[in-house]
Amino acid sequence: MAIDDKDFDLQGNNISVIYESDFQGLAKLRILQLTDNHIYTIEKDALHDLISLERLDLSHNALTAVPKRAFKGAPALRSLQLDNNQITCLDEGAVKGLTELEILTLNNNNITTLPRDMFAGMPRLRALRLSENPFACDCHLSWLARYLKNASRLAPYTRCHSPGQLKGQNVADLHEQDFKCSGKCADGQRERSVLIKVLCPHPCRCADGIVDCREKSLNTVPSTLPEDTTELRLEQNYITEIPPKAFANHRRLKRIDLSNNNISRVAYDAFSGLKSLTSLVLYGNKIKDLPASVFKGLTSLQLLLLNANEISCVRRDAFKVPHNILLVCDNR
């Protein structure tokens, strides 16, 4: 397409990822239609050059989260449509800097809570839609009631989904004392932990159980993965260690590739709980020593690659692994 096009319609395609380079050089673009695709990830700085963009429609896609500064580079946005996705989490800085925004729609997602005062920097906002979301009306959401009381035309039909006694009530009709948290905000903490579970670690790509973090300049193993992850690709990063129980919350994992990093330390329980793991690739790192029983419990393991490391001494019980494993460990 010509770089001076002002209206770009990509709706109804099979787009799944918005890559960083997709819209480079389109400084004059004003309208971008991406509705009715399968978009689940927007890479960092993907909208960086869209300084004239006024209208962005991402409705009817598969987004589960809106990360910090997702729309950085598009400061002129007036209309942002995110309806009918699977959004559960909006980072507190997701829409920061969008001071020209007039229309924001988030209907029919899976949003349970919103960052405090997230609309405060939008003085021009005249249309806000938040209906059909399962809002948890606890102490973390009391600010929204105050905001909607002062802006009565915004976000009509925004209702509570929980707790039970508030289900179906309009958020704007509630009072401060109606918003409660049990204990030390235990409900809110559980909520956030659930949200984290569905997130794809930035800047990786996630689809069909595969988390692809290859060549992303990562320094650490991602702390959160989607619940359905079966394969984790971490090749060619700058990871230096595998910490204790690094993958313990992701017991569906079948393949982990950590080749060509800078790993020199592996915790003795780094792979704890991975009974379904069939392939573990640690090729091309700086591992000198393996802790006792580091591979204990990997009862399904069939392939273990340790070649091109600096291992000079192997503990007697380091390789308590199944007899049918293919073990490759030529080292110095």
C-alpha positions as a printed Julia matrix, in Angstrom:
332×3 Matrix{Float64}:
   0.0     0.0    0.0
   1.11    3.59  -0.59
   2.57    5.27   2.44
   0.23    8.27   2.09
  -2.98    6.21   2.41
  -5.23    7.67   5.08
  -7.79    4.87   5.45
  -6.72    1.23   5.73
  -9.41   -1.47   5.96
  -8.19   -4.94   7.04
 -11.36   -6.21   8.64
 -12.49   -9.78   8.14
  -9.09  -11.36   7.48
  -7.08  -13.99   9.37
  -4.62  -11.64  11.08
  -3.47  -13.01  14.44
  -0.51  -10.79  15.41
   0.23   -7.11  14.84
   3.98   -7.02  14.41
   6.26   -4.09  15.15
   7.03   -3.54  11.47
   3.5    -3.85  10.05
   2.64   -0.16   9.94
   6.04    1.48   9.66
   6.15    4.66   7.63
   2.39    5.28   7.73
   2.57    8.66   9.42
  -0.46    9.97   7.48
  -2.79    7.08   8.29
  -5.96    8.31  10.01
  -8.31    5.29  10.09
  -7.3     1.68  10.72
  -9.98   -1.02  10.63
  -8.87   -4.37  12.12
 -12.2    -5.73  13.29
 -13.24   -9.37  12.77
  -9.77  -10.9   12.71
  -8.07  -13.3   15.13
  -5.66  -10.82  16.72
  -4.36  -11.97  20.11
  -1.11  -10.0   20.37
  -0.01   -6.46  19.57
   3.76   -6.2   19.65
   5.49   -3.39  21.48
   5.78   -0.24  19.32
   3.55   -1.77  16.62
   1.74    1.59  16.33
   4.84    3.68  16.81
   4.68    5.57  13.49
   0.93    6.23  13.46
   1.15    9.81  14.7
  -1.93   10.9   12.7
  -4.15    7.93  13.55
  -7.56    9.09  14.8
  -9.67    5.94  14.66
  -8.61    2.38  15.54
 -11.1    -0.5   15.52
  -9.87   -3.75  17.12
 -13.3    -5.13  17.99
 -14.23   -8.77  17.44
 -10.74  -10.2   17.91
  -9.03  -12.47  20.46
  -7.12  -10.01  22.64
  -6.83  -11.14  26.26
  -4.82   -8.22  27.6
  -3.94   -4.64  26.77
  -0.34   -4.05  27.89
   1.3    -0.88  29.06
   1.54    1.84  26.41
   0.02   -0.48  23.8
  -1.04    2.57  21.82
   2.12    4.57  22.3
   2.96    6.32  19.06
  -0.68    7.12  18.27
  -1.26   10.24  20.41
  -3.95   11.63  18.09
  -6.4     8.76  18.67
  -9.97    9.95  19.06
 -11.8     6.64  18.79
 -10.59    3.29  20.16
 -12.88    0.27  19.86
 -12.0    -2.93  21.76
 -15.44   -4.53  22.01
 -16.01   -8.27  21.78
 -12.53   -9.5   22.6
 -11.48  -11.71  25.51
  -9.78   -8.98  27.51
  -9.35   -9.77  31.18
  -6.63   -7.31  32.06
  -5.83   -3.71  31.17
  -2.5    -2.4   32.35
  -2.73    0.84  34.3
  -0.72    2.54  31.55
  -2.57    0.93  28.64
  -4.26    4.14  27.53
  -1.9     6.59  29.14
  -1.14    9.56  26.94
  -4.32    9.34  24.86
  -5.41   12.85  25.79
  -7.4    13.36  22.57
  -9.56   10.26  23.07
 -13.29   10.89  22.68
 -14.66    7.36  22.24
 -13.56    4.24  24.11
 -15.55    1.02  23.88
 -14.8    -2.14  25.87
 -18.18   -3.88  25.77
 -18.45   -7.66  26.01
 -15.03   -8.65  27.33
 -13.96  -10.54  30.47
 -12.92   -7.52  32.51
 -13.41   -7.88  36.26
 -11.61   -4.75  37.42
  -9.99   -1.6   36.05
  -6.86    0.3   37.13
  -7.65    3.18  39.43
  -8.45    6.48  37.7
  -7.53    5.1   34.28
  -9.78    7.65  32.54
  -8.43   10.67  34.42
  -6.16   11.78  31.58
  -8.96   11.88  28.97
 -10.61   15.3   29.26
 -12.35   14.95  25.87
 -13.98   11.56  26.57
 -17.66   11.74  25.57
 -18.51    8.1   24.91
 -17.42    5.24  27.2
 -18.86    1.73  26.94
 -18.15   -0.95  29.57
 -21.28   -3.12  29.51
 -21.33   -6.94  29.42
 -18.21   -7.37  31.55
 -18.11   -9.46  34.76
 -17.09   -6.63  37.08
 -16.18   -7.56  40.65
 -17.51   -4.67  42.69
 -15.04   -4.78  45.57
 -12.9    -2.08  47.17
 -10.67   -1.88  44.08
 -13.54   -0.61  41.93
 -15.07    2.03  44.18
 -13.26    4.76  42.21
 -15.29    3.84  39.1
 -18.59    4.52  40.86
 -17.36    7.96  41.88
 -16.17    8.67  38.35
 -19.44    7.61  36.72
 -21.51    9.65  39.17
 -19.65   12.75  38.0
 -19.96   11.78  34.33
 -23.52   10.52  34.12
 -23.57   10.16  30.33
 -20.61    7.78  30.28
 -20.69    3.97  30.53
 -24.43    3.3   30.91
 -25.39   -0.28  31.82
 -22.09   -0.94  33.6
 -23.2    -3.56  36.11
 -21.67   -5.66  38.86
 -21.28   -9.38  38.36
 -20.05  -10.09  41.88
 -20.37  -10.28  44.85
 -23.78  -11.94  44.86
 -25.62   -9.21  46.74
 -24.58   -6.61  44.14
 -25.01   -8.69  41.0
 -26.94   -6.83  38.31
 -26.74   -3.43  40.0
 -25.44   -0.4   38.14
 -21.99    0.55  39.37
 -22.89    4.25  39.28
 -25.8     3.68  41.67
 -23.66    2.2   44.44
 -22.18    4.01  47.42
 -18.67    3.91  48.8
 -19.63    1.55  51.61
 -21.0    -0.99  49.13
 -17.53   -1.74  47.81
 -15.85   -4.13  50.23
 -12.88   -6.46  50.26
 -12.61   -9.44  52.59
  -9.52   -9.62  54.78
  -6.53   -7.81  53.38
  -8.09   -7.42  49.96
  -7.89  -11.18  49.49
 -10.56  -11.17  46.8
  -8.64   -8.63  44.78
  -5.43  -10.61  45.1
  -7.14  -13.77  43.85
  -8.58  -11.78  40.97
  -5.21  -10.51  39.9
  -3.66  -13.96  40.14
  -6.35  -15.31  37.82
  -5.73  -12.52  35.35
  -2.01  -13.18  35.3
  -2.54  -16.82  34.38
  -4.04  -15.97  31.01
  -1.4   -13.47  29.94
   1.15  -14.02  27.22
   4.53  -12.76  28.49
   5.68   -9.64  26.69
   7.12   -9.56  24.04
   6.48  -13.23  23.24
   3.85  -14.68  20.93
   1.35  -17.25  22.17
  -0.88  -19.54  20.13
  -2.12  -23.13  20.22
  -0.27  -23.94  23.43
   3.09  -22.64  22.13
   4.82  -19.68  23.77
   7.42  -18.35  21.35
  10.01  -16.14  23.05
  12.9   -16.74  20.66
  15.36  -13.86  20.19
  13.45  -11.44  22.42
  16.45  -10.26  24.49
  15.03  -11.8   27.66
  17.25  -11.86  30.74
  15.04  -14.13  32.84
  12.64  -17.01  32.41
   9.06  -15.64  32.09
   7.26  -15.84  35.41
   3.78  -16.24  33.89
   2.49  -18.29  30.97
  -0.97  -19.04  29.57
  -2.57  -21.99  31.31
  -2.65  -24.14  28.17
   1.09  -23.86  27.44
   2.66  -27.15  26.3
   5.74  -25.81  24.51
   8.07  -23.0   25.59
  10.62  -21.61  23.13
  13.33  -19.51  24.81
  16.23  -19.97  22.41
  18.79  -17.23  21.74
  18.11  -14.91  24.64
  20.34  -13.69  27.49
  18.97  -15.81  30.32
  21.66  -16.52  32.93
  19.91  -18.86  35.37
  16.97  -21.19  35.83
  15.53  -20.33  39.25
  13.83  -22.65  41.75
  10.52  -24.1   40.53
  10.71  -21.96  37.41
   7.95  -23.93  35.68
   6.09  -25.44  38.64
   2.8   -23.71  37.79
   2.82  -24.99  34.23
   2.55  -28.75  34.53
   1.23  -29.22  31.02
   4.61  -28.36  29.55
   5.94  -31.04  27.21
   8.85  -29.24  25.54
  11.23  -26.56  26.84
  14.0   -25.16  24.67
  16.57  -22.95  26.46
  19.38  -23.39  23.95
  21.92  -20.67  23.16
  21.48  -18.53  26.25
  24.02  -17.6   28.94
  22.78  -20.02  31.59
  25.43  -20.85  34.18
  23.26  -21.75  37.16
  20.42  -24.26  37.4
  18.51  -24.59  40.68
  18.17  -28.13  42.01
  14.37  -27.88  41.74
  14.24  -25.82  38.55
  12.15  -28.45  36.73
  10.06  -29.56  39.68
   6.59  -30.84  38.87
   7.06  -31.34  35.13
   5.86  -34.92  34.88
   4.6   -34.38  31.31
   7.89  -32.98  29.99
   9.24  -35.04  27.07
  11.96  -32.76  25.69
  14.42  -30.48  27.49
  17.01  -28.61  25.44
  19.85  -26.85  27.29
  22.3   -26.85  24.38
  24.83  -24.03  24.01
  24.93  -22.47  27.46
  27.59  -21.97  30.15
  26.54  -24.68  32.58
  29.51  -26.03  34.54
  27.77  -28.07  37.21
  24.43  -29.82  37.64
  22.81  -30.07  41.08
  22.0   -33.44  42.56
  18.71  -34.88  41.29
  18.04  -31.81  39.14
  16.08  -33.96  36.67
  14.32  -36.04  39.32
  10.62  -36.5   38.67
  10.79  -35.97  34.91
   9.2   -39.34  34.33
   8.12  -38.65  30.72
  11.43  -37.21  29.52
  12.62  -38.67  26.22
  15.18  -36.11  25.02
  17.75  -34.19  27.07
  20.34  -32.05  25.26
  23.25  -30.71  27.31
  25.92  -30.48  24.64
  28.02  -27.36  24.03
  28.17  -26.41  27.7
  31.13  -26.29  30.1
  30.26  -29.3   32.23
  33.39  -30.96  33.58
  31.98  -32.8   36.59
  28.7   -34.65  36.84
  27.22  -35.65  40.19
  26.46  -39.33  40.55
  22.71  -38.83  40.97
  22.22  -35.9   38.59
  20.75  -38.14  35.88
  17.96  -39.93  37.69
  15.88  -40.01  34.53
  13.98  -42.71  32.61
  16.01  -45.49  30.93
  14.6   -44.76  27.46
  15.91  -41.19  27.34
  18.15  -39.92  24.54
  20.87  -38.04  26.41
  23.33  -35.84  24.52
  25.92  -34.19  26.71
  29.27  -33.83  24.97
  31.1   -31.05  26.81
  34.62  -29.84  27.45
